XYZ file of N, CA and C in Angstrom:
357
model
N 247.036 100.761 173.200
C 246.874 102.348 172.639
C 247.986 102.455 171.284
N 247.524 103.179 170.597
C 248.351 103.344 169.128
C 248.290 104.953 169.003
N 249.848 105.275 168.761
C 249.979 106.847 168.599
C 250.122 106.823 167.398
N 249.791 107.751 166.356
C 249.956 108.048 164.945
C 250.440 109.254 164.940
N 251.501 109.358 163.754
C 252.065 110.620 163.397
C 252.075 110.602 161.771
N 251.562 111.626 161.013
C 251.559 111.704 159.843
C 252.781 112.961 159.769
N 253.347 112.818 158.460
C 254.192 113.645 157.956
C 254.101 113.562 156.074
N 254.712 114.547 155.990
C 255.061 114.550 154.140
C 253.846 115.558 153.679
N 253.141 116.164 154.222
C 252.332 117.112 153.547
C 253.055 118.739 153.342
N 252.344 119.373 152.634
C 253.003 120.475 151.974
C 252.287 121.207 150.786
N 252.921 122.215 150.470
C 252.383 123.170 148.926
C 253.168 122.042 147.850
N 251.970 121.841 146.879
C 252.723 121.172 145.664
C 251.815 121.860 144.233
N 252.263 121.910 143.433
C 251.555 122.524 142.068
C 250.575 121.239 141.492
N 249.431 121.709 140.711
C 248.304 120.478 139.949
C 249.527 119.899 139.209
N 249.271 118.749 139.612
C 249.909 117.701 138.468
C 250.975 117.144 139.405
N 251.602 117.822 140.370
C 252.574 117.265 141.169
C 252.357 116.106 141.827
N 253.139 115.564 142.704
C 253.253 114.592 143.868
C 253.749 114.495 144.978
N 253.151 113.671 146.022
C 253.673 113.949 147.334
C 253.461 112.607 147.748
N 254.277 112.066 148.947
C 254.223 110.970 149.693
C 254.149 111.284 151.148
N 252.924 110.908 151.619
C 252.526 111.158 152.954
C 252.920 109.591 153.763
N 253.329 110.136 155.072
C 253.670 108.811 155.569
C 252.772 108.828 157.325
N 252.661 107.880 157.744
C 252.033 107.675 158.860
C 252.851 106.967 159.870
N 253.605 106.968 160.988
C 254.299 106.239 161.818
C 253.591 105.777 162.820
N 253.451 104.356 163.135
C 252.670 104.064 164.520
C 253.460 103.817 165.653
N 253.206 103.910 166.724
C 253.976 103.643 168.035
C 252.902 102.383 168.860
N 253.779 101.928 169.228
C 252.563 101.115 170.359
C 252.621 99.569 169.489
N 251.918 98.178 170.079
C 252.086 97.220 169.682
C 251.308 96.939 168.653
N 251.554 95.408 167.768
C 250.403 94.917 167.046
C 250.216 95.608 165.951
N 251.088 96.376 165.041
C 250.722 97.268 164.220
C 250.308 96.209 162.815
N 250.847 95.312 162.790
C 250.355 94.582 161.381
C 249.031 94.012 161.577
N 248.296 94.099 162.472
C 247.114 93.483 162.670
C 245.672 94.726 162.306
N 246.296 95.966 162.400
C 245.162 96.922 162.252
C 245.074 97.276 160.866
N 243.869 97.380 160.614
C 243.619 97.994 159.360
C 243.807 99.566 159.329
N 244.622 100.066 158.530
C 244.932 101.459 158.299
C 244.531 102.177 157.311
N 244.131 103.201 157.579
C 243.461 104.206 156.473
C 243.940 105.575 156.439
N 243.944 106.309 155.201
C 244.092 107.606 154.983
C 242.661 108.446 154.604
N 242.531 109.433 155.576
C 241.130 109.943 155.080
C 241.563 111.617 154.973
N 240.721 112.122 154.657
C 240.933 113.667 154.355
C 239.501 114.673 154.718
N 239.864 115.790 155.153
C 238.651 116.768 155.520
C 239.160 118.265 155.079
N 238.171 118.839 154.773
C 238.249 120.183 154.148
C 236.985 121.035 155.077
N 237.268 122.397 155.468
C 236.451 122.894 156.275
C 235.139 123.086 155.758
N 233.908 122.354 156.736
C 232.531 122.331 156.429
C 232.053 120.939 155.852
N 233.098 120.504 155.783
C 232.842 119.043 155.227
C 233.017 117.607 156.174
N 232.265 116.912 156.260
C 232.804 115.641 156.671
C 234.163 114.968 156.218
N 234.715 114.171 157.446
C 236.051 113.507 156.893
C 235.499 112.410 155.958
N 236.500 112.126 154.733
C 236.098 111.241 153.906
C 237.261 110.194 153.988
N 236.957 109.086 153.823
C 237.895 107.964 153.465
C 238.647 108.280 151.994
N 239.928 108.369 152.085
C 240.720 108.425 150.713
C 241.010 107.004 150.195
N 241.776 106.217 151.171
C 242.382 104.817 150.996
C 242.765 103.858 151.885
N 242.306 102.659 152.090
C 242.607 101.733 153.178
C 243.370 100.719 152.730
N 243.961 99.944 153.725
C 245.037 98.759 153.634
C 244.494 97.926 154.815
N 244.091 96.436 154.443
C 243.845 95.714 155.689
C 245.150 95.069 156.274
N 245.380 94.221 157.055
C 246.310 93.583 157.600
C 246.827 92.439 156.692
N 245.957 92.160 155.646
C 246.484 91.124 154.628
C 246.860 91.775 153.416
N 246.835 93.287 153.398
C 247.503 94.024 152.143
C 246.388 94.554 151.228
N 244.932 94.027 151.399
C 244.049 94.254 150.720
C 243.515 95.809 150.693
N 243.315 96.419 149.558
C 243.207 98.031 149.408
C 242.005 98.331 149.046
N 241.535 99.643 149.052
C 240.449 100.339 148.534
C 240.762 101.881 148.458
N 240.097 102.114 147.672
C 240.012 103.626 147.245
C 238.892 104.175 146.831
N 239.103 105.514 147.374
C 237.818 106.716 147.122
C 237.701 106.782 145.407
N 236.828 106.794 144.889
C 236.456 106.691 143.330
C 237.443 107.983 142.792
N 237.344 109.074 143.484
C 238.044 110.185 143.293
C 239.588 110.452 143.192
N 239.854 109.323 143.780
C 241.578 108.980 143.702
C 242.331 107.635 143.169
N 241.202 106.915 142.415
C 241.481 106.007 142.056
C 242.373 106.001 140.882
N 243.743 105.544 140.633
C 244.596 105.507 139.542
C 245.430 106.400 139.585
N 245.062 107.605 140.617
C 246.335 108.427 141.295
C 246.994 108.050 142.410
N 246.247 107.908 143.408
C 246.943 107.593 144.846
C 246.929 106.009 144.749
N 248.104 105.663 145.965
C 248.292 104.420 146.158
C 248.736 104.148 147.617
N 248.082 103.121 148.362
C 248.459 103.114 149.922
C 249.105 101.960 149.908
N 250.113 101.862 150.797
C 250.828 100.760 151.194
C 251.229 100.567 152.631
N 251.936 99.810 152.806
C 252.260 99.596 154.394
C 253.639 99.131 154.642
N 254.141 99.374 155.885
C 255.893 98.591 155.867
C 255.550 98.039 157.441
N 255.317 96.782 157.535
C 254.933 96.215 159.018
C 256.264 96.536 159.467
N 257.456 96.255 158.920
C 258.611 96.019 159.902
C 259.105 97.497 160.184
N 258.269 98.517 159.716
C 258.750 99.999 160.191
C 257.381 100.618 160.788
N 256.739 99.869 160.947
C 255.180 100.220 161.758
C 254.804 101.654 160.918
N 254.707 101.431 159.366
C 254.440 102.699 158.914
C 253.503 102.416 157.717
N 252.700 103.508 157.554
C 251.768 103.230 156.181
C 251.926 104.906 155.313
N 251.987 104.258 154.368
C 252.281 105.670 153.156
C 250.786 105.987 152.290
N 251.156 107.039 151.655
C 250.249 107.395 150.574
C 250.646 108.082 149.767
N 250.918 107.338 148.860
C 251.611 108.248 147.434
C 250.583 108.863 146.615
N 250.694 110.166 146.265
C 249.604 110.998 145.591
C 250.245 111.504 144.417
N 249.633 111.035 143.096
C 250.154 111.537 141.962
C 249.259 112.212 141.010
N 249.752 113.247 140.267
C 248.608 113.981 139.598
C 247.743 114.831 140.245
N 248.079 115.292 141.326
C 247.356 115.896 142.341
C 246.644 117.271 141.613
N 245.605 117.310 142.197
C 244.429 118.509 141.890
C 243.974 119.243 142.754
N 243.835 120.375 142.465
C 243.296 121.507 143.643
C 242.205 120.950 144.501
N 241.381 120.223 144.124
C 240.466 119.742 144.910
C 240.803 118.617 145.985
N 242.317 118.233 145.753
C 242.902 117.052 146.692
C 243.244 117.981 148.028
N 243.001 119.410 147.882
C 243.680 120.214 149.132
C 242.715 119.613 150.226
N 243.540 119.353 151.548
C 242.484 119.071 152.831
C 243.574 118.509 153.613
N 243.129 118.565 155.053
C 244.099 117.873 155.764
C 243.799 116.624 155.758
N 245.014 115.738 155.935
C 244.828 114.134 155.645
C 245.243 113.660 156.993
N 244.692 112.654 157.615
C 244.530 112.225 158.718
C 244.966 110.481 158.390
N 245.739 110.195 159.377
C 245.969 108.600 159.478
C 245.334 107.979 160.176
N 244.582 106.920 159.872
C 243.389 106.112 161.036
C 244.189 104.618 161.033
N 244.016 104.266 162.200
C 244.471 102.766 162.510
C 243.138 102.055 163.634
N 242.641 100.933 163.098
C 241.378 100.219 163.927
C 241.464 98.744 163.795
N 240.888 98.383 164.825
C 241.145 96.772 164.771
C 239.608 96.694 165.602
N 239.404 95.112 165.653
C 238.305 94.831 166.656
C 239.188 93.745 167.592
N 238.828 94.374 168.880
C 239.299 93.424 170.109
C 238.151 93.205 170.998
N 238.096 91.552 171.137
C 236.767 91.462 172.125
C 235.595 92.123 171.847
N 235.346 92.488 170.704
C 234.178 92.742 169.896
C 234.064 94.446 170.175
N 235.198 94.877 170.267
C 235.018 96.553 170.703
C 236.011 96.803 169.358
N 235.435 98.155 169.042
C 236.438 98.657 168.128
C 237.196 99.737 168.502
N 238.454 99.254 168.218
C 239.901 100.099 168.700
C 239.962 101.107 167.597
N 239.787 102.654 167.705
C 239.752 103.279 166.450
C 240.891 104.365 167.031
N 241.870 104.898 166.375
C 242.852 105.447 166.422
C 242.939 106.805 165.491
N 243.494 107.910 165.928
C 243.391 108.824 164.449
C 244.843 109.955 164.876
N 245.665 110.406 163.777
C 246.678 111.412 163.821
C 246.129 112.463 164.043
N 247.058 113.467 164.206
C 246.624 114.878 164.196
C 246.451 115.396 162.784
N 246.926 114.462 161.736
C 246.712 115.346 160.654
C 247.900 116.114 160.007
N 248.041 116.024 158.643
C 249.149 116.827 157.723
C 248.358 117.684 156.704
N 248.705 118.865 156.417
C 248.017 119.505 155.474
C 248.651 119.501 154.154
N 247.723 119.122 153.079
C 247.946 119.213 151.701
C 247.633 120.292 151.024
N 248.314 120.984 150.243
C 247.737 122.294 149.824
C 248.470 122.132 148.143
N 247.330 122.288 147.152
C 247.550 121.989 145.734
C 246.950 123.226 144.880
N 247.892 123.994 144.731
C 247.795 125.174 144.193
C 248.816 125.712 143.419
N 248.578 126.571 142.246
C 249.806 127.130 141.588
C 250.069 128.356 141.933
């Protein structure tokens, strides 16, 4: 079992920056693929950025060059650095952890943190 707690959301002006953090409790954090997703009312949750256990990353096209995902396995934490924020980045951001265990997908979610980009 993994518990995920996001932090770092808030109100920021367009062009500003934020750093989101996701602290994980439980064992074997380093072997999980971690991801940040976001969701706005009436829309499906979408992948923003992901990072594998080996450190490979992938990003949604809409955030490439502006967002950076990283992980610190010594702190059981994954980060999302968001720069040059735009109003369309406004959403609830969720942390995700997943791995395969005995052919079963283990998939965990945090409760989310709200990011509002507005002047």
